[in-house]
Amino acid sequence: MFHHPKIRNALLFFLVMAITIFFIIGRESSHRQRDTIVEQAPIEAPDTYTPNELGVCTGRRWPADVPPLYVITPTYRRAEQIPELTRLAQTLLLVDSLVWIVVDDADEPTPAVVNYLQERRICHVYLIARMPAKFQKLKNPPRGVANRRKALEWLRKHAKKGGAFYFADDDNTYDTRLLDEIRHTKKVSMFPVGLVTQLGLSSPIVRNGKIVGFYDGWIANRKFPVDMAGFAVSVDFLNARPEADMPFLVGQEETKFLESLNFTLDDVELLSSNATTIRVWHTKTKKNNKAILGAKKLNYKDSNINFLQEQIWR
């Protein structure tokens, strides 16, 4: 019977089909098993970064030989707040061993910011620090100082030994290569910042590998005329100087903070290829005015428009 050509061909056909189906099922099962293993893999995150101040660490890599990097971002409530935090978060997600310290100028946690941070797979700490009332009504108040002071306070309490911190405003643009360099700062590091002041650049002036001055659109009487985005500091170096702090002095925040660290130019480490490459830029988002819904022309009741407007103009 099996010698009959039609029967033999039919049997071979069914045999090939059975082997093929078995192979496909086995491969899909293997994929499902591998996916399940990945999803169930334990999340490694240092407990020291969750200090009951709305601090959360999730699913990021913490190589043992990579010093931690603490990125301090002051922020405040405005229509552009979430978009700018989103842009910065997309960069920080590419960096390992990173703790993002977001400090909101608010009297109480901002739900939109808290929700956004909790949805990110990024190790973060959310703090609030309101600008003191005596400064709030000034035409040119010392913005971001209360935020940064609060972050420094957190660092002194919770940061592990090693690593460095960096003041990264939420409206700037950062190259991940700079962030990976910063984490190895031993004392204080400095580097160029692009698209800042009328000169379009803030940078140490370097000759023969040494800082001989500063190029900045506003030198004034500052000992360290640098931009806030143009330097980083070692956590251990900060902790060895418990009196170091940032004053509420407009235009003097950077230099007075650096002066309080008590170091010389010989201590400064030059990053970004010996300060010859720009890897951080001031990029300002256009400020938006509250939209007029045009309710007289169209009825938005029971539609998605009011809900979307609330997300922007919250």
mmCIF file of C-alpha atoms in Angstrom:
data_model
loop_
_atom_site.group_PDB
_atom_site.id
_atom_site.type_symbol
_atom_site.label_atom_id
_atom_site.label_comp_id
_atom_site.label_asym_id
_atom_site.label_seq_id
_atom_site.Cartn_x
_atom_site.Cartn_y
_atom_site.Cartn_z
ATOM 1 C CA MET A 1 0.000 0.000 0.000
ATOM 2 C CA PHE A 2 2.798 2.444 0.931
ATOM 3 C CA HIS A 3 4.471 1.725 -2.402
ATOM 4 C CA HIS A 4 1.636 3.368 -4.271
ATOM 5 C CA PRO A 5 2.918 6.773 -5.500
ATOM 6 C CA LYS A 6 -0.164 8.785 -4.476
ATOM 7 C CA ILE A 7 -0.264 7.277 -0.970
ATOM 8 C CA ARG A 8 3.500 7.730 -0.506
ATOM 9 C CA ASN A 9 3.341 11.373 -1.596
ATOM 10 C CA ALA A 10 0.389 12.058 0.692
ATOM 11 C CA LEU A 11 2.221 10.558 3.659
ATOM 12 C CA LEU A 12 5.334 12.605 2.917
ATOM 13 C CA PHE A 13 3.212 15.728 2.649
ATOM 14 C CA PHE A 14 1.555 15.144 6.039
ATOM 15 C CA LEU A 15 4.937 14.286 7.614
ATOM 16 C CA VAL A 16 6.494 17.529 6.373
ATOM 17 C CA MET A 17 3.470 19.527 7.573
ATOM 18 C CA ALA A 18 3.628 17.890 11.023
ATOM 19 C CA ILE A 19 7.341 18.660 11.391
ATOM 20 C CA THR A 20 6.771 22.270 10.272
ATOM 21 C CA ILE A 21 3.888 22.808 12.697
ATOM 22 C CA PHE A 22 5.882 21.265 15.547
ATOM 23 C CA PHE A 23 8.819 23.564 14.775
ATOM 24 C CA ILE A 24 6.621 26.697 14.658
ATOM 25 C CA ILE A 25 4.842 25.847 17.916
ATOM 26 C CA GLY A 26 8.156 25.144 19.613
ATOM 27 C CA ARG A 27 9.647 28.425 18.447
ATOM 28 C CA GLU A 28 6.627 30.485 19.569
ATOM 29 C CA SER A 29 6.662 28.725 22.920
ATOM 30 C CA SER A 30 10.341 29.553 23.282
ATOM 31 C CA HIS A 31 9.660 33.206 22.453
ATOM 32 C CA ARG A 32 6.808 33.373 24.945
ATOM 33 C CA GLN A 33 8.989 31.815 27.603
ATOM 34 C CA ARG A 34 11.830 34.241 26.898
ATOM 35 C CA ASP A 35 9.450 37.216 26.993
ATOM 36 C CA THR A 36 8.026 35.999 30.299
ATOM 37 C CA ILE A 37 11.504 35.715 31.761
ATOM 38 C CA VAL A 38 12.332 39.256 30.687
ATOM 39 C CA GLU A 39 9.120 40.639 32.163
ATOM 40 C CA GLN A 40 9.648 38.812 35.446
ATOM 41 C CA ALA A 41 13.317 39.712 35.776
ATOM 42 C CA PRO A 42 13.949 41.509 39.083
ATOM 43 C CA ILE A 43 14.411 45.271 38.865
ATOM 44 C CA GLU A 44 17.729 46.317 40.328
ATOM 45 C CA ALA A 45 17.629 49.770 41.916
ATOM 46 C CA PRO A 46 19.392 51.032 45.043
ATOM 47 C CA ASP A 47 16.971 51.464 47.949
ATOM 48 C CA THR A 48 18.892 54.559 49.052
ATOM 49 C CA TYR A 49 17.300 56.456 46.183
ATOM 50 C CA THR A 50 13.749 56.092 47.529
ATOM 51 C CA PRO A 51 13.677 58.407 50.588
ATOM 52 C CA ASN A 52 9.883 58.663 50.984
ATOM 53 C CA GLU A 53 9.933 61.999 49.188
ATOM 54 C CA LEU A 54 8.079 60.668 46.162
ATOM 55 C CA GLY A 55 11.303 59.018 45.019
ATOM 56 C CA VAL A 56 11.020 56.125 42.573
ATOM 57 C CA CYS A 57 13.568 53.883 40.862
ATOM 58 C CA THR A 58 12.459 51.493 38.134
ATOM 59 C CA GLY A 59 14.046 49.156 35.640
ATOM 60 C CA ARG A 60 17.303 50.939 34.814
ATOM 61 C CA ARG A 61 20.758 49.412 34.595
ATOM 62 C CA TRP A 62 23.227 49.983 37.440
ATOM 63 C CA PRO A 63 26.610 48.585 36.355
ATOM 64 C CA ALA A 64 28.811 48.103 39.400
ATOM 65 C CA ASP A 65 31.781 49.903 37.836
ATOM 66 C CA VAL A 66 29.820 53.010 36.726
ATOM 67 C CA PRO A 67 29.654 55.917 39.221
ATOM 68 C CA PRO A 68 26.159 57.351 39.709
ATOM 69 C CA LEU A 69 25.156 60.604 38.063
ATOM 70 C CA TYR A 70 22.660 62.897 39.801
ATOM 71 C CA VAL A 71 20.894 65.266 37.423
ATOM 72 C CA ILE A 72 19.179 68.166 39.217
ATOM 73 C CA THR A 73 16.348 69.827 37.305
ATOM 74 C CA PRO A 74 14.442 72.822 38.690
ATOM 75 C CA THR A 75 10.991 73.216 37.177
ATOM 76 C CA TYR A 76 7.832 75.258 37.643
ATOM 77 C CA ARG A 77 4.222 75.088 36.583
ATOM 78 C CA ARG A 78 3.526 76.375 33.068
ATOM 79 C CA ALA A 79 2.034 75.161 29.803
ATOM 80 C CA GLU A 80 5.478 74.072 28.550
ATOM 81 C CA GLN A 81 6.423 72.159 31.725
ATOM 82 C CA ILE A 82 5.479 68.613 30.670
ATOM 83 C CA PRO A 83 6.742 68.980 27.070
ATOM 84 C CA GLU A 84 10.124 70.188 28.292
ATOM 85 C CA LEU A 85 10.403 67.520 30.968
ATOM 86 C CA THR A 86 9.510 64.988 28.271
ATOM 87 C CA ARG A 87 12.296 66.177 25.986
ATOM 88 C CA LEU A 88 14.848 65.977 28.789
ATOM 89 C CA ALA A 89 13.571 62.590 29.951
ATOM 90 C CA GLN A 90 14.105 61.095 26.485
ATOM 91 C CA THR A 91 17.794 61.990 26.813
ATOM 92 C CA LEU A 92 18.185 60.803 30.397
ATOM 93 C CA LEU A 93 16.593 57.446 29.574
ATOM 94 C CA LEU A 94 19.666 56.696 27.465
ATOM 95 C CA VAL A 95 22.037 57.087 30.429
ATOM 96 C CA ASP A 96 22.782 54.296 32.919
ATOM 97 C CA SER A 97 23.267 54.722 36.674
ATOM 98 C CA LEU A 98 21.380 58.007 36.724
ATOM 99 C CA VAL A 99 19.158 59.593 39.366
ATOM 100 C CA TRP A 100 16.954 62.431 38.127
ATOM 101 C CA ILE A 101 16.163 64.886 40.922
ATOM 102 C CA VAL A 102 13.216 66.998 39.773
ATOM 103 C CA VAL A 103 12.467 69.913 42.105
ATOM 104 C CA ASP A 104 9.178 71.703 41.532
ATOM 105 C CA ASP A 105 8.647 75.345 42.539
ATOM 106 C CA ALA A 106 5.305 74.618 44.168
ATOM 107 C CA ASP A 107 3.561 74.581 47.541
ATOM 108 C CA GLU A 108 2.383 71.021 47.000
ATOM 109 C CA PRO A 109 3.130 68.250 44.491
ATOM 110 C CA THR A 110 1.932 68.977 40.959
ATOM 111 C CA PRO A 111 -0.203 65.949 39.927
ATOM 112 C CA ALA A 112 0.708 66.202 36.229
ATOM 113 C CA VAL A 113 4.442 66.133 37.018
ATOM 114 C CA VAL A 114 4.133 63.324 39.581
ATOM 115 C CA ASN A 115 2.081 61.217 37.165
ATOM 116 C CA TYR A 116 4.477 61.856 34.316
ATOM 117 C CA LEU A 117 7.546 60.850 36.336
ATOM 118 C CA GLN A 118 5.900 57.714 37.666
ATOM 119 C CA GLU A 119 5.140 56.612 34.106
ATOM 120 C CA ARG A 120 8.816 56.902 33.068
ATOM 121 C CA ARG A 121 11.228 53.999 33.425
ATOM 122 C CA ILE A 122 13.784 56.268 35.032
ATOM 123 C CA CYS A 123 15.169 56.518 38.546
ATOM 124 C CA HIS A 124 13.833 59.788 39.896
ATOM 125 C CA VAL A 125 13.227 61.809 43.015
ATOM 126 C CA TYR A 126 10.481 64.422 43.032
ATOM 127 C CA LEU A 127 10.796 67.271 45.530
ATOM 128 C CA ILE A 128 9.016 70.586 46.024
ATOM 129 C CA ALA A 129 10.700 73.837 47.017
ATOM 130 C CA ARG A 130 8.769 77.098 46.751
ATOM 131 C CA MET A 131 10.628 80.320 46.099
ATOM 132 C CA PRO A 132 10.561 82.363 49.351
ATOM 133 C CA ALA A 133 7.652 84.831 49.417
ATOM 134 C CA LYS A 134 9.923 87.856 49.698
ATOM 135 C CA PHE A 135 11.337 87.139 46.234
ATOM 136 C CA GLN A 136 8.161 86.118 44.413
ATOM 137 C CA LYS A 137 6.982 89.639 43.583
ATOM 138 C CA LEU A 138 10.338 90.908 42.341
ATOM 139 C CA LYS A 139 10.622 91.776 38.656
ATOM 140 C CA ASN A 140 13.779 89.677 38.386
ATOM 141 C CA PRO A 141 13.710 87.093 41.182
ATOM 142 C CA PRO A 142 16.442 84.492 41.831
ATOM 143 C CA ARG A 143 14.799 81.672 39.900
ATOM 144 C CA GLY A 144 15.657 78.065 40.619
ATOM 145 C CA VAL A 145 17.746 78.752 43.710
ATOM 146 C CA ALA A 146 15.292 77.251 46.208
ATOM 147 C CA ASN A 147 14.993 74.208 43.929
ATOM 148 C CA ARG A 148 18.732 73.665 43.705
ATOM 149 C CA ARG A 149 19.273 74.200 47.435
ATOM 150 C CA LYS A 150 16.612 71.561 48.141
ATOM 151 C CA ALA A 151 18.382 69.131 45.805
ATOM 152 C CA LEU A 152 21.731 69.753 47.498
ATOM 153 C CA GLU A 153 20.074 69.017 50.832
ATOM 154 C CA TRP A 154 18.765 65.730 49.434
ATOM 155 C CA LEU A 155 22.183 64.802 48.055
ATOM 156 C CA ARG A 156 23.850 65.297 51.420
ATOM 157 C CA LYS A 157 21.306 63.006 53.071
ATOM 158 C CA HIS A 158 20.873 60.268 50.497
ATOM 159 C CA ALA A 159 23.549 60.195 47.787
ATOM 160 C CA LYS A 160 25.917 57.251 47.731
ATOM 161 C CA LYS A 161 29.655 57.821 47.782
ATOM 162 C CA GLY A 162 31.181 58.505 44.413
ATOM 163 C CA GLY A 163 29.655 59.990 41.328
ATOM 164 C CA ALA A 164 28.801 63.582 40.534
ATOM 165 C CA PHE A 165 25.861 65.941 40.205
ATOM 166 C CA TYR A 166 24.867 68.370 37.477
ATOM 167 C CA PHE A 167 22.347 71.212 37.300
ATOM 168 C CA ALA A 168 20.347 70.500 34.126
ATOM 169 C CA ASP A 169 17.524 72.935 33.418
ATOM 170 C CA ASP A 170 14.531 71.429 31.649
ATOM 171 C CA ASP A 171 14.696 73.787 28.660
ATOM 172 C CA ASN A 172 18.258 72.959 27.588
ATOM 173 C CA THR A 173 19.539 70.277 25.199
ATOM 174 C CA TYR A 174 22.163 67.753 26.319
ATOM 175 C CA ASP A 175 24.440 65.291 24.524
ATOM 176 C CA THR A 176 24.573 61.964 26.379
ATOM 177 C CA ARG A 177 28.344 61.851 25.874
ATOM 178 C CA LEU A 178 28.689 64.847 28.172
ATOM 179 C CA LEU A 179 26.530 63.221 30.844
ATOM 180 C CA ASP A 180 28.649 60.077 30.758
ATOM 181 C CA GLU A 181 31.787 62.207 31.160
ATOM 182 C CA ILE A 182 30.392 64.228 34.056
ATOM 183 C CA ARG A 183 29.878 61.209 36.313
ATOM 184 C CA HIS A 184 33.663 60.758 36.627
ATOM 185 C CA THR A 185 34.263 64.268 38.017
ATOM 186 C CA LYS A 186 36.689 64.115 40.954
ATOM 187 C CA LYS A 187 36.224 67.670 42.227
ATOM 188 C CA VAL A 188 34.804 70.237 39.791
ATOM 189 C CA SER A 189 34.571 69.895 36.012
ATOM 190 C CA MET A 190 33.838 72.612 33.445
ATOM 191 C CA PHE A 191 32.920 72.635 29.753
ATOM 192 C CA PRO A 192 31.475 74.926 27.034
ATOM 193 C CA VAL A 193 27.792 75.859 26.740
ATOM 194 C CA GLY A 194 26.357 76.940 23.391
ATOM 195 C CA LEU A 195 23.608 79.392 22.450
ATOM 196 C CA VAL A 196 23.918 81.428 25.640
ATOM 197 C CA THR A 197 24.288 85.221 26.135
ATOM 198 C CA GLN A 198 24.780 87.651 23.254
ATOM 199 C CA LEU A 199 28.090 85.964 22.444
ATOM 200 C CA GLY A 200 26.344 82.653 21.837
ATOM 201 C CA LEU A 201 28.903 80.840 23.987
ATOM 202 C CA SER A 202 30.052 80.461 27.583
ATOM 203 C CA SER A 203 33.303 78.582 28.124
ATOM 204 C CA PRO A 204 36.584 78.430 29.965
ATOM 205 C CA ILE A 205 39.442 79.898 27.908
ATOM 206 C CA VAL A 206 42.055 77.156 27.618
ATOM 207 C CA ARG A 207 45.690 77.477 26.592
ATOM 208 C CA ASN A 208 48.136 74.584 26.808
ATOM 209 C CA GLY A 209 45.596 72.543 28.735
ATOM 210 C CA LYS A 210 45.060 75.156 31.460
ATOM 211 C CA ILE A 211 42.236 77.600 32.157
ATOM 212 C CA VAL A 212 43.488 81.164 31.706
ATOM 213 C CA GLY A 213 40.132 82.937 31.868
ATOM 214 C CA PHE A 214 36.480 82.766 30.863
ATOM 215 C CA TYR A 215 34.578 83.659 27.706
ATOM 216 C CA ASP A 216 31.060 84.734 28.623
ATOM 217 C CA GLY A 217 28.636 87.455 27.651
ATOM 218 C CA TRP A 218 28.433 88.684 31.218
ATOM 219 C CA ILE A 219 31.691 88.661 33.165
ATOM 220 C CA ALA A 220 30.766 91.388 35.719
ATOM 221 C CA ASN A 221 32.743 90.901 38.934
ATOM 222 C CA ARG A 222 32.249 87.157 38.991
ATOM 223 C CA LYS A 223 35.212 85.029 39.990
ATOM 224 C CA PHE A 224 33.720 82.144 37.999
ATOM 225 C CA PRO A 225 31.717 83.691 35.123
ATOM 226 C CA VAL A 226 30.196 80.423 33.951
ATOM 227 C CA ASP A 227 26.720 79.268 32.980
ATOM 228 C CA MET A 228 24.727 76.982 35.290
ATOM 229 C CA ALA A 229 24.931 74.269 32.620
ATOM 230 C CA GLY A 230 28.706 74.627 32.307
ATOM 231 C CA PHE A 231 29.996 72.794 35.371
ATOM 232 C CA ALA A 232 29.537 69.669 37.487
ATOM 233 C CA VAL A 233 30.675 68.721 40.988
ATOM 234 C CA SER A 234 31.697 65.498 42.698
ATOM 235 C CA VAL A 235 29.289 64.336 45.406
ATOM 236 C CA ASP A 236 32.199 63.519 47.720
ATOM 237 C CA PHE A 237 33.697 66.969 47.097
ATOM 238 C CA LEU A 238 30.367 68.583 48.043
ATOM 239 C CA ASN A 239 29.980 66.495 51.183
ATOM 240 C CA ALA A 240 33.485 67.450 52.310
ATOM 241 C CA ARG A 241 32.304 71.089 52.287
ATOM 242 C CA PRO A 242 29.161 71.196 54.450
ATOM 243 C CA GLU A 243 28.989 75.020 54.282
ATOM 244 C CA ALA A 244 28.810 75.133 50.487
ATOM 245 C CA ASP A 245 25.507 76.529 49.238
ATOM 246 C CA MET A 246 23.856 78.684 46.581
ATOM 247 C CA PRO A 247 22.706 82.188 47.585
ATOM 248 C CA PHE A 248 19.566 84.039 46.529
ATOM 249 C CA LEU A 249 21.598 86.565 44.520
ATOM 250 C CA VAL A 250 20.465 87.185 40.957
ATOM 251 C CA GLY A 251 23.350 86.796 38.527
ATOM 252 C CA GLN A 252 25.675 85.510 41.247
ATOM 253 C CA GLU A 253 24.215 82.048 41.783
ATOM 254 C CA GLU A 254 26.879 80.125 39.843
ATOM 255 C CA THR A 255 29.962 81.973 41.009
ATOM 256 C CA LYS A 256 28.971 82.177 44.680
ATOM 257 C CA PHE A 257 28.137 78.483 44.784
ATOM 258 C CA LEU A 258 31.444 77.572 43.164
ATOM 259 C CA GLU A 259 33.325 79.959 45.442
ATOM 260 C CA SER A 260 31.722 78.292 48.473
ATOM 261 C CA LEU A 261 33.288 74.989 47.361
ATOM 262 C CA ASN A 262 36.740 76.497 47.951
ATOM 263 C CA PHE A 263 38.837 75.301 45.009
ATOM 264 C CA THR A 264 41.267 76.777 42.510
ATOM 265 C CA LEU A 265 41.388 76.678 38.719
ATOM 266 C CA ASP A 266 44.120 74.056 38.981
ATOM 267 C CA ASP A 267 41.506 71.735 40.523
ATOM 268 C CA VAL A 268 39.148 72.047 37.549
ATOM 269 C CA GLU A 269 38.828 69.120 35.151
ATOM 270 C CA LEU A 270 38.127 70.119 31.552
ATOM 271 C CA LEU A 271 35.549 67.964 29.786
ATOM 272 C CA SER A 272 34.153 67.930 26.233
ATOM 273 C CA SER A 273 37.509 67.199 24.621
ATOM 274 C CA ASN A 274 39.441 69.690 26.711
ATOM 275 C CA ALA A 275 36.656 72.287 26.284
ATOM 276 C CA THR A 276 36.895 72.206 22.478
ATOM 277 C CA THR A 277 33.451 70.682 21.803
ATOM 278 C CA ILE A 278 29.965 71.946 22.657
ATOM 279 C CA ARG A 279 27.721 69.243 24.085
ATOM 280 C CA VAL A 280 25.119 71.318 25.911
ATOM 281 C CA TRP A 281 23.026 74.165 24.518
ATOM 282 C CA HIS A 282 20.498 76.692 25.802
ATOM 283 C CA THR A 283 17.390 75.979 23.741
ATOM 284 C CA LYS A 284 14.380 78.034 24.735
ATOM 285 C CA THR A 285 10.858 76.908 23.993
ATOM 286 C CA LYS A 286 8.548 79.654 22.782
ATOM 287 C CA LYS A 287 6.222 80.681 25.590
ATOM 288 C CA ASN A 288 2.594 80.075 24.689
ATOM 289 C CA ASN A 289 -0.320 82.303 25.606
ATOM 290 C CA LYS A 290 -3.540 80.744 26.774
ATOM 291 C CA ALA A 291 -5.695 79.816 23.825
ATOM 292 C CA ILE A 292 -9.149 81.241 23.239
ATOM 293 C CA LEU A 293 -11.452 78.301 22.729
ATOM 294 C CA GLY A 294 -13.858 80.134 20.434
ATOM 295 C CA ALA A 295 -16.834 78.728 22.312
ATOM 296 C CA LYS A 296 -19.182 81.150 20.562
ATOM 297 C CA LYS A 297 -18.473 79.473 17.236
ATOM 298 C CA LEU A 298 -18.337 75.830 18.282
ATOM 299 C CA ASN A 299 -19.762 73.809 21.127
ATOM 300 C CA TYR A 300 -17.050 71.690 22.806
ATOM 301 C CA LYS A 301 -19.302 70.282 25.517
ATOM 302 C CA ASP A 302 -19.012 66.508 25.996
ATOM 303 C CA SER A 303 -16.041 66.347 23.597
ATOM 304 C CA ASN A 304 -12.347 65.709 24.057
ATOM 305 C CA ILE A 305 -11.342 69.357 23.502
ATOM 306 C CA ASN A 306 -11.968 70.652 27.017
ATOM 307 C CA PHE A 307 -10.088 67.666 28.435
ATOM 308 C CA LEU A 308 -7.096 68.361 26.175
ATOM 309 C CA GLN A 309 -7.123 72.075 26.985
ATOM 310 C CA GLU A 310 -7.033 71.274 30.689
ATOM 311 C CA GLN A 311 -3.856 69.251 30.156
ATOM 312 C CA ILE A 312 -2.150 72.252 28.545
ATOM 313 C CA TRP A 313 -3.460 75.128 30.620
ATOM 314 C CA ARG A 314 -3.751 73.255 33.924
#
